[in-house]
CSV table of N, CA and C in Angstrom, one decimal:
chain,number,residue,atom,x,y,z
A,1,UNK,N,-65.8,178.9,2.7
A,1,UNK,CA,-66.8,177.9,2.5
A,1,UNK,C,-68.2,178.5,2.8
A,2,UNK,N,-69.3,178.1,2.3
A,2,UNK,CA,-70.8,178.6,2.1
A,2,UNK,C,-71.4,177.0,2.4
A,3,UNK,N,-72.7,177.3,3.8
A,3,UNK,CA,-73.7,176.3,3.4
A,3,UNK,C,-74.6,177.4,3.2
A,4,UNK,N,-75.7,176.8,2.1
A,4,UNK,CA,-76.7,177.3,1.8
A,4,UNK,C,-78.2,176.2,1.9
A,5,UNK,N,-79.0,176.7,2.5
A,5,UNK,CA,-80.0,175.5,2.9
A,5,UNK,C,-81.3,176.0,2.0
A,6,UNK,N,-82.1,175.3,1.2
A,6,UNK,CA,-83.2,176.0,0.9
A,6,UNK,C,-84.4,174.6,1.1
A,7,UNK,N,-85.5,174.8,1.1
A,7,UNK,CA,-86.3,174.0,1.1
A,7,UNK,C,-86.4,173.0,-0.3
A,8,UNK,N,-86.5,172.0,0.0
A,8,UNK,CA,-86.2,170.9,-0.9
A,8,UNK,C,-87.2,171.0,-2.5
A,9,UNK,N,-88.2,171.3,-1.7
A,9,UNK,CA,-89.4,170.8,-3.2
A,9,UNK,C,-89.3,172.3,-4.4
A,10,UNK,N,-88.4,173.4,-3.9
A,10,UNK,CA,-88.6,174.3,-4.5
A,10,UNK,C,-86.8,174.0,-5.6
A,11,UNK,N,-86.6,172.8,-5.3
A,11,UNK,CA,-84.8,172.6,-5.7
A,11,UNK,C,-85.2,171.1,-6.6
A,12,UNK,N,-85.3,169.9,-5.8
A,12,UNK,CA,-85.7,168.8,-6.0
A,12,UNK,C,-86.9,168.2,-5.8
A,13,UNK,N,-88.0,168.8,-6.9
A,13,UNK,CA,-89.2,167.8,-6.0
A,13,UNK,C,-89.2,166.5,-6.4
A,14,UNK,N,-88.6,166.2,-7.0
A,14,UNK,CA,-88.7,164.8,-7.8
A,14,UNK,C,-88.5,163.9,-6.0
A,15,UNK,N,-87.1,164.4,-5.5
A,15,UNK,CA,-87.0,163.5,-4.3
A,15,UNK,C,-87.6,163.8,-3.0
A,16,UNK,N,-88.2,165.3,-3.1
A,16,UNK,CA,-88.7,165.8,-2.0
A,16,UNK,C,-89.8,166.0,-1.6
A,17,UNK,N,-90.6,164.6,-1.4
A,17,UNK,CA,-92.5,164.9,-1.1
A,17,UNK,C,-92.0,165.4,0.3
A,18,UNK,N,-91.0,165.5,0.9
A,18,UNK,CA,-91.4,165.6,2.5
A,18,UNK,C,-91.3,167.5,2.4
A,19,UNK,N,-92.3,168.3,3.2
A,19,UNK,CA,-92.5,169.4,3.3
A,19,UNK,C,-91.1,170.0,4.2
A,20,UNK,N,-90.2,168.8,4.9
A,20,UNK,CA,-89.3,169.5,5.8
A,20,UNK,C,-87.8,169.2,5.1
A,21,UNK,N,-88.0,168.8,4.3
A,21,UNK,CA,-87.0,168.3,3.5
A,21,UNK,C,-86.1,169.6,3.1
A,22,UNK,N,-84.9,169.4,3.1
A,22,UNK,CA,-84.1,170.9,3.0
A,22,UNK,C,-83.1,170.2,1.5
A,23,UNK,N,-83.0,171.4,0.7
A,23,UNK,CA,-81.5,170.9,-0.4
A,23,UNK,C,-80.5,171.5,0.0
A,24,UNK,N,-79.6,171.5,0.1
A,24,UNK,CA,-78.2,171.1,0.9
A,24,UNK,C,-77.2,171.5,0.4
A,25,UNK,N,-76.8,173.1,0.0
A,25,UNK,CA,-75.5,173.4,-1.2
A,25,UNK,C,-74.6,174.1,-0.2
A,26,UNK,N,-73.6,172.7,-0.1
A,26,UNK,CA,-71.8,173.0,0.1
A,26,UNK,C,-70.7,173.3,-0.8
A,27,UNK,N,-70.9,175.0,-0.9
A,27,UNK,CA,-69.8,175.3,-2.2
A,27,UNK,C,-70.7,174.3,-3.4
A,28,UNK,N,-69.5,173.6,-4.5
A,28,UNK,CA,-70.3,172.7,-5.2
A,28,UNK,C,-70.9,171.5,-5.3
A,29,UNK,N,-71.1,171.4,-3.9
A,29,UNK,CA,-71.7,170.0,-3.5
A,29,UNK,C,-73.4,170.4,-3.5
A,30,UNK,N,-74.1,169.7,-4.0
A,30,UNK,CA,-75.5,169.2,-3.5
A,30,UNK,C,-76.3,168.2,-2.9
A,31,UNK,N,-76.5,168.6,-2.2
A,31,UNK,CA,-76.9,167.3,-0.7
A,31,UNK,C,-78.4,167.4,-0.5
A,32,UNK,N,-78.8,166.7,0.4
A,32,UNK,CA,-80.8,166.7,0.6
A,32,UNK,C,-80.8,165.9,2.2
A,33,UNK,N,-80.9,167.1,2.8
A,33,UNK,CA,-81.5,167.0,4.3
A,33,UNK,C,-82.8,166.4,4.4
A,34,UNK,N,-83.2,165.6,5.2
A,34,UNK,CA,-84.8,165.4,5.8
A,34,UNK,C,-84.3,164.7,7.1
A,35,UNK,N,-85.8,164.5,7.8
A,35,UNK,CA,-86.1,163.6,9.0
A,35,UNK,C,-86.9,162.6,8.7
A,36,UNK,N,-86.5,161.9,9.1
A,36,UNK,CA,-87.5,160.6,9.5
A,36,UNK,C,-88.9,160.6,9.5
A,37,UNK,N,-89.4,159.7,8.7
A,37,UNK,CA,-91.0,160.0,8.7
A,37,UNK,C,-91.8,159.3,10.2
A,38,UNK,N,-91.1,159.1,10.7
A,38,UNK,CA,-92.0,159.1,13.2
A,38,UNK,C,-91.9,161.0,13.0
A,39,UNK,N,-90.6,161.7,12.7
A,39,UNK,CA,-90.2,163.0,13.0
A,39,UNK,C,-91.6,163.7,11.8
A,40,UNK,N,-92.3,163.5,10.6
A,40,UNK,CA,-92.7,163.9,9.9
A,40,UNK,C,-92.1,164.5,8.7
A,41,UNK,N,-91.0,163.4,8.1
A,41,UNK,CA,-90.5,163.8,7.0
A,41,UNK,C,-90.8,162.6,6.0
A,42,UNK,N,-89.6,162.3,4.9
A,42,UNK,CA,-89.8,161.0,4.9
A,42,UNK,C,-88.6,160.6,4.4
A,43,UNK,N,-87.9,160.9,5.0
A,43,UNK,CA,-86.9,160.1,5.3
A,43,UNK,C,-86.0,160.2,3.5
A,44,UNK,N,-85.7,161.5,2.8
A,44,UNK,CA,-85.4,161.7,1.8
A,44,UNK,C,-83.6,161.5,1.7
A,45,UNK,N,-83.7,161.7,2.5
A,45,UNK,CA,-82.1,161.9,2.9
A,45,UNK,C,-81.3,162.6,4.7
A,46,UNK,N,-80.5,162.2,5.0
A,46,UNK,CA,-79.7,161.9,6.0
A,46,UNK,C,-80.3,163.6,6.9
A,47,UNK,N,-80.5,163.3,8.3
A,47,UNK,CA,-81.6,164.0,9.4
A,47,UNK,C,-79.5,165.0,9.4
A,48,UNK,N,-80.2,166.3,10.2
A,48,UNK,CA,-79.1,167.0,10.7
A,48,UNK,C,-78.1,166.3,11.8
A,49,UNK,N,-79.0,165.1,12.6
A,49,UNK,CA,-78.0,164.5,13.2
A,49,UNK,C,-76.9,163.9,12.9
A,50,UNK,N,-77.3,162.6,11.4
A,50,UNK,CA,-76.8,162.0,10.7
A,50,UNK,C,-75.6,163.2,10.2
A,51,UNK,N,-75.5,164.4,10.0
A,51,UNK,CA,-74.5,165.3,9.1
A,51,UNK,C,-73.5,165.3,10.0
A,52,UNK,N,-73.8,165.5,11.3
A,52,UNK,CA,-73.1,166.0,12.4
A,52,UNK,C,-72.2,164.7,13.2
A,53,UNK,N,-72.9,163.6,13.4
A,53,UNK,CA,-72.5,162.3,13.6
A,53,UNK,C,-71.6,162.0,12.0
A,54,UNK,N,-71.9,162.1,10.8
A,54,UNK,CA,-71.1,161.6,9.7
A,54,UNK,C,-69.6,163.2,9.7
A,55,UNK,N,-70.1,164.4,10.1
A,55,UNK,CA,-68.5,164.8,10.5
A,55,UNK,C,-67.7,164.5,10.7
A,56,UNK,N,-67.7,163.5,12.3
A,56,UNK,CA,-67.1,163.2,13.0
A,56,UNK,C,-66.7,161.8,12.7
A,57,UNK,N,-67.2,161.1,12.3
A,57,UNK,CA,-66.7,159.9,11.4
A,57,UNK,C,-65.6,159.9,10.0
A,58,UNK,N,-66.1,160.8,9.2
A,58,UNK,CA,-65.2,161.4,8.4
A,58,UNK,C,-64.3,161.8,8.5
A,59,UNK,N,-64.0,162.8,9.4
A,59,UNK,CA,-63.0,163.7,9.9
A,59,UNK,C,-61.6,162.4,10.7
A,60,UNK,N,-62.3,161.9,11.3
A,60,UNK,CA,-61.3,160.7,12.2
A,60,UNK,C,-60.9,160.0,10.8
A,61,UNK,N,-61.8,159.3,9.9
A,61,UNK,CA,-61.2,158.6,8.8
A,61,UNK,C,-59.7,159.2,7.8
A,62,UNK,N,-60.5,160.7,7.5
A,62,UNK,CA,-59.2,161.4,6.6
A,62,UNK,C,-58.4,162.0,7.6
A,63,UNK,N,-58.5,162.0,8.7
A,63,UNK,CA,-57.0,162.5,9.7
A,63,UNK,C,-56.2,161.5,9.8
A,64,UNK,N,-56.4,159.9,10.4
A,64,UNK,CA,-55.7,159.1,10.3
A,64,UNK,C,-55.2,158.5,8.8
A,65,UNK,N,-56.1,158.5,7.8
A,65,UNK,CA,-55.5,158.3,6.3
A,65,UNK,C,-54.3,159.2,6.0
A,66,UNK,N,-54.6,160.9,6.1
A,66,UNK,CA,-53.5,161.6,5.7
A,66,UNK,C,-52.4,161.5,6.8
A,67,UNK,N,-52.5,161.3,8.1
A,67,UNK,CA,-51.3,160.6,8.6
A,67,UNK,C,-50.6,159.3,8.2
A,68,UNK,N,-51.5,158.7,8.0
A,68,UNK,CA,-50.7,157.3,7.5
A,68,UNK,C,-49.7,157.7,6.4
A,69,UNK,N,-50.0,158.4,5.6
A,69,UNK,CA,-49.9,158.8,4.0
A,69,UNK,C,-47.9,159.5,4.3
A,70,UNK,N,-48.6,160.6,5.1
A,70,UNK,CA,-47.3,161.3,5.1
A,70,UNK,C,-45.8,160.7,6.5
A,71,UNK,N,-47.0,159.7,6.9
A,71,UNK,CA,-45.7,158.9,7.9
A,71,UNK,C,-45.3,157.8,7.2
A,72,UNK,N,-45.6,157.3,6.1
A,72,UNK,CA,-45.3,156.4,5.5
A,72,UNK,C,-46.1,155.2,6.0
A,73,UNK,N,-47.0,154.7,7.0
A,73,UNK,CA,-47.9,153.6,7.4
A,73,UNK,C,-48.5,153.5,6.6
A,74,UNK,N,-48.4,152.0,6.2
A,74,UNK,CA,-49.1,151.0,4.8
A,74,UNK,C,-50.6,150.8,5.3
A,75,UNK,N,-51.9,151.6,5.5
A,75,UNK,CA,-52.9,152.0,6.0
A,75,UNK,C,-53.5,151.4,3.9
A,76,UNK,N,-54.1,150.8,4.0
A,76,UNK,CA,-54.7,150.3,2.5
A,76,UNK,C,-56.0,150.9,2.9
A,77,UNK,N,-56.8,151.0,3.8
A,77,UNK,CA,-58.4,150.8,3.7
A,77,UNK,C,-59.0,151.4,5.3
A,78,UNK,N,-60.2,152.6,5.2
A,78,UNK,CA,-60.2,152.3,7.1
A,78,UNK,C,-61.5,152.3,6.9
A,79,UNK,N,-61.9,151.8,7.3
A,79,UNK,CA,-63.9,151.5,7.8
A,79,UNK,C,-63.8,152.1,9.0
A,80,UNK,N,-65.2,153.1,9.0
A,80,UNK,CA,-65.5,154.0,10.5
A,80,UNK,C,-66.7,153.8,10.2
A,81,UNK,N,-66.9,153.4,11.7
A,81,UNK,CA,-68.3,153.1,12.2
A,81,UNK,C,-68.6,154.2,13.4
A,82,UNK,N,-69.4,155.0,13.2
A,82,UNK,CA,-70.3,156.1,15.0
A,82,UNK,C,-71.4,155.5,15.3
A,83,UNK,N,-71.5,155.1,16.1
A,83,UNK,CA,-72.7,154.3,16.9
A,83,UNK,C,-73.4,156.0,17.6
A,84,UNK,N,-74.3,156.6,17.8
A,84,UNK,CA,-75.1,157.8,18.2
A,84,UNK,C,-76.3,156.6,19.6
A,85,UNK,N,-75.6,157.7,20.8
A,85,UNK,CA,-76.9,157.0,21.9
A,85,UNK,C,-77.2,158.7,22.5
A,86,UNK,N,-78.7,158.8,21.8
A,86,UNK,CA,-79.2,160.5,21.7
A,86,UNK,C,-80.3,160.1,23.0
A,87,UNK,N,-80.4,158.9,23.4
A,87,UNK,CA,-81.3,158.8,24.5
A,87,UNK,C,-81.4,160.4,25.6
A,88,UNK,N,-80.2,160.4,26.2
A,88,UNK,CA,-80.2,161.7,27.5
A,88,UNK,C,-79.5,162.5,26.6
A,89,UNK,N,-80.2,163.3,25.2
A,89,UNK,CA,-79.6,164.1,24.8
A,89,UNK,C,-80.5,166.0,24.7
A,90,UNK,N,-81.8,165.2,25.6
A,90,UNK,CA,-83.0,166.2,26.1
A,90,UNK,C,-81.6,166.8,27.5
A,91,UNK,N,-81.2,166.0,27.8
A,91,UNK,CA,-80.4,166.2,29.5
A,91,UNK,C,-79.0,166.5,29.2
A,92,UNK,N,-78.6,166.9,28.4
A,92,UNK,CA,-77.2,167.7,27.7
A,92,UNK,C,-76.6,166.6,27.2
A,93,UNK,N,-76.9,165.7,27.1
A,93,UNK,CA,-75.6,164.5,26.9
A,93,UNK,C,-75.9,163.3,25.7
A,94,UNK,N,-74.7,163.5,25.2
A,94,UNK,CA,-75.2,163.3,23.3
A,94,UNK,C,-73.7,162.7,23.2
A,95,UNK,N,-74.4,161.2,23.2
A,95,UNK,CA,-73.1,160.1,23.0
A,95,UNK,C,-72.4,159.7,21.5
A,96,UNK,N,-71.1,159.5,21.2
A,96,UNK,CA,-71.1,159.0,19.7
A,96,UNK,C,-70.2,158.4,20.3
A,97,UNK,N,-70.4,156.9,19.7
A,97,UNK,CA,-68.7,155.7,19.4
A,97,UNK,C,-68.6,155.9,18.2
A,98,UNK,N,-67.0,155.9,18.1
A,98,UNK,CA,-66.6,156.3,16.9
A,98,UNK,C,-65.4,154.5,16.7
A,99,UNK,N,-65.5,153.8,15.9
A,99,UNK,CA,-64.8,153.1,15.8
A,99,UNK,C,-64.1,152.2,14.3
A,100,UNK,N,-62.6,152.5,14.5
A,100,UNK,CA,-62.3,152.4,13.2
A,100,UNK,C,-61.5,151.2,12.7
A,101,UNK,N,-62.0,150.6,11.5
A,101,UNK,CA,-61.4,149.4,10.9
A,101,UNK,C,-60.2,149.6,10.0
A,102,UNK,N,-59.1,149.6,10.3
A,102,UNK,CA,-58.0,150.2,9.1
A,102,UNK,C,-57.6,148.3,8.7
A,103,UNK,N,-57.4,148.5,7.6
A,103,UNK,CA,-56.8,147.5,6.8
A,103,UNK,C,-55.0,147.7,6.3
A,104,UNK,N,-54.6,147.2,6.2
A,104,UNK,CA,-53.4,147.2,5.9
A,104,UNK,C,-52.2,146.5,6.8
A,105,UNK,N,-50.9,146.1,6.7
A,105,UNK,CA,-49.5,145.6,7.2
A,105,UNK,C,-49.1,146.8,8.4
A,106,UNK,N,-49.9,146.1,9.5
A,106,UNK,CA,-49.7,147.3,10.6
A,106,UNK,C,-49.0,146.7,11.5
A,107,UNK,N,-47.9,147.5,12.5
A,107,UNK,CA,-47.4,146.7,13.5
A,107,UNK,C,-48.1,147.4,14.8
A,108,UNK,N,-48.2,146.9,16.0
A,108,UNK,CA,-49.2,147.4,17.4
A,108,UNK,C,-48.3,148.9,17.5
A,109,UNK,N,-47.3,148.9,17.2
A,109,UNK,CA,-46.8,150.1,17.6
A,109,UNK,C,-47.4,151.3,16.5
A,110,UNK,N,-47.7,150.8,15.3
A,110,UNK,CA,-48.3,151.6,14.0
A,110,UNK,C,-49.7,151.6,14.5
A,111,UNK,N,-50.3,150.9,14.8
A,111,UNK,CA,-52.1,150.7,15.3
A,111,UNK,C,-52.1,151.9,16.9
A,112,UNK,N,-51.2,151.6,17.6
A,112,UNK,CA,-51.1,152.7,18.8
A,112,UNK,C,-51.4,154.2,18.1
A,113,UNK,N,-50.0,154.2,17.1
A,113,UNK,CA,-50.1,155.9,16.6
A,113,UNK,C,-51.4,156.2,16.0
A,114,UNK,N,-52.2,155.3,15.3
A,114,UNK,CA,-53.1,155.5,14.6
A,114,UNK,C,-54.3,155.5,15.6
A,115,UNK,N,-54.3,155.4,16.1
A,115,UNK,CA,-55.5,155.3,17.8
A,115,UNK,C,-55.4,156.4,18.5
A,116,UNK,N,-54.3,157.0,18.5
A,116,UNK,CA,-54.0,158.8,19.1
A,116,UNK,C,-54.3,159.8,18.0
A,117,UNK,N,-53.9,159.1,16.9
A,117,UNK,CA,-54.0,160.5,15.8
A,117,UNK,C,-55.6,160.6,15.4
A,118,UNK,N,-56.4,159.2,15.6
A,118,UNK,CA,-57.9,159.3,15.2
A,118,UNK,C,-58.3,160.4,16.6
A,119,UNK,N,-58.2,159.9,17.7
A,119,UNK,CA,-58.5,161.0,18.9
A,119,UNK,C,-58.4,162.7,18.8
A,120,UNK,N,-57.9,162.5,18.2
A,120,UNK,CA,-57.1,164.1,17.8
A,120,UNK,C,-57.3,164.9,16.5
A,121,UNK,N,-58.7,164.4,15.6
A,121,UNK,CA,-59.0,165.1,14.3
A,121,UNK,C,-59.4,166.4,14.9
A,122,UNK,N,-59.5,167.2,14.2
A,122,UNK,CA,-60.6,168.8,13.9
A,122,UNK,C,-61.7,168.3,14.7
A,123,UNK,N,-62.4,167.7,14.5
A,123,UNK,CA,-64.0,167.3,14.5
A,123,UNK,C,-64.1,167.4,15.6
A,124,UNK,N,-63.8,165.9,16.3
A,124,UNK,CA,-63.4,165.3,17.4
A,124,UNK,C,-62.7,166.8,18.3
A,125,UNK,N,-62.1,167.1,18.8
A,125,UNK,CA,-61.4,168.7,19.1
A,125,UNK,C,-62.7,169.9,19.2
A,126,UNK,N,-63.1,169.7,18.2
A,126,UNK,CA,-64.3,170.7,17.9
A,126,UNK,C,-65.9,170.5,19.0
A,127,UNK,N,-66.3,169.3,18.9
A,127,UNK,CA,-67.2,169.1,19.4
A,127,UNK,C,-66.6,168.5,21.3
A,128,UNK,N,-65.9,168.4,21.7
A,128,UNK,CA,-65.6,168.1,22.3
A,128,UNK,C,-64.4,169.6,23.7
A,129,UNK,N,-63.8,169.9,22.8
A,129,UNK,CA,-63.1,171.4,23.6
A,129,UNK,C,-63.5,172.4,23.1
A,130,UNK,N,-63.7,172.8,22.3
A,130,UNK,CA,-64.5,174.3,22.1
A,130,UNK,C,-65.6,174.6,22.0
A,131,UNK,N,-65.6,176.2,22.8
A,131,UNK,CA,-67.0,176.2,22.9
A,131,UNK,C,-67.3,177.0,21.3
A,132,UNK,N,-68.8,176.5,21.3
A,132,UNK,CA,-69.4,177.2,19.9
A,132,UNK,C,-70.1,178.4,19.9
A,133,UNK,N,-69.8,179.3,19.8
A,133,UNK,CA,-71.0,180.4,19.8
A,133,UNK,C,-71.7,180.7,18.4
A,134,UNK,N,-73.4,180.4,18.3
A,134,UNK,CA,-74.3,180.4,17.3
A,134,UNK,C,-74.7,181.5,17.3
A,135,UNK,N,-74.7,182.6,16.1
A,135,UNK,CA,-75.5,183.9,16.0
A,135,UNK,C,-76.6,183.3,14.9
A,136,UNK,N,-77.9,183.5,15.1
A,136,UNK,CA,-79.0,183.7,14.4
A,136,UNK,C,-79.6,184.9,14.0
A,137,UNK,N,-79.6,184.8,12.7
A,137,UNK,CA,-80.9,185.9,12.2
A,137,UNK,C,-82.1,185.4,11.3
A,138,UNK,N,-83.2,186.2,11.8
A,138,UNK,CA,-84.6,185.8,10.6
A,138,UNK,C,-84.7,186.9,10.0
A,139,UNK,N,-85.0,186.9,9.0
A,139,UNK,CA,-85.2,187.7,8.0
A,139,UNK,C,-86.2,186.9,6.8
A,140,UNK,N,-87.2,188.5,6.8
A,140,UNK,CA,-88.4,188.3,6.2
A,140,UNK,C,-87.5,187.9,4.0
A,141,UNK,N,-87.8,187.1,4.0
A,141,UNK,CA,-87.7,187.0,2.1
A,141,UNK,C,-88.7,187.8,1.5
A,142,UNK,N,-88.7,188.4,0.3
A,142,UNK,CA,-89.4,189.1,-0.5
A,142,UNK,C,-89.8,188.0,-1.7
């Protein structure tokens, strides 16, 4: 997998007055980063927080879905909601609620499994037990 980030107005200016605005190519996906116009953008599309907070929402939704799937639990529908409290996140500490609505003919004992296996996605695992090591380079464009 490839992200490629370029500056927005030089991809989409139709949607991108904001100068911080980034286009967004995952493999064949095309997406449009900005910040919030308090931050100085205008708000073109979803801030790097929002990507990072919608991971981990995602990831809990299709972990518990493809469990349901292959254990056979009649799982029809899940709504995930991440509540983000970035208040003390100057002071290392960067809150998400993650909370999920499944629909379907569930019994408490099916709702239990499905409440451990959401705990236990990639994402969740990721931001939470491993550490990340970031290599950066700048490099001059021609």
């Amino acid at each position: 997998m490839s992200i490629e980030l370029s500056l927005a107005r030089h991809v989409v200016p139709a949607q991108a007055a904001s100068a911080l605005a980034q286009s967004v190519k995952i493999d064949m996906h095309q997406l449009l980063a900005d910040v919030s116009v308090a931050e100085g953008g205008n708000d073109a599309g979803p801030s790097p927080h929002d990507f990072y907070d919608t991971a981990l929402a995602s990831c809990k939704a299709l972990t518990v879905m493809w469990y349901a799937r292959k254990a056979g639990i009649p799982v029809d529908d899940i709504h995930t909601v991440v509540t983000r409290d970035s208040s003390k996140e100057r002071d290392g500490i960067y809150r998400l609620s993650a909370k999920l609505q499944i629909k379907g003919e569930l019994t408490d004992a099916q709702m239990q499994k499905l409440q451990a296996v959401a705990e236990k996605c990639p994402v969740h695992k990721l931001m939470t037990a491993v550490t990340t090591e970031i290599e950066t380079q700048v490099e001059r464009l021609a």
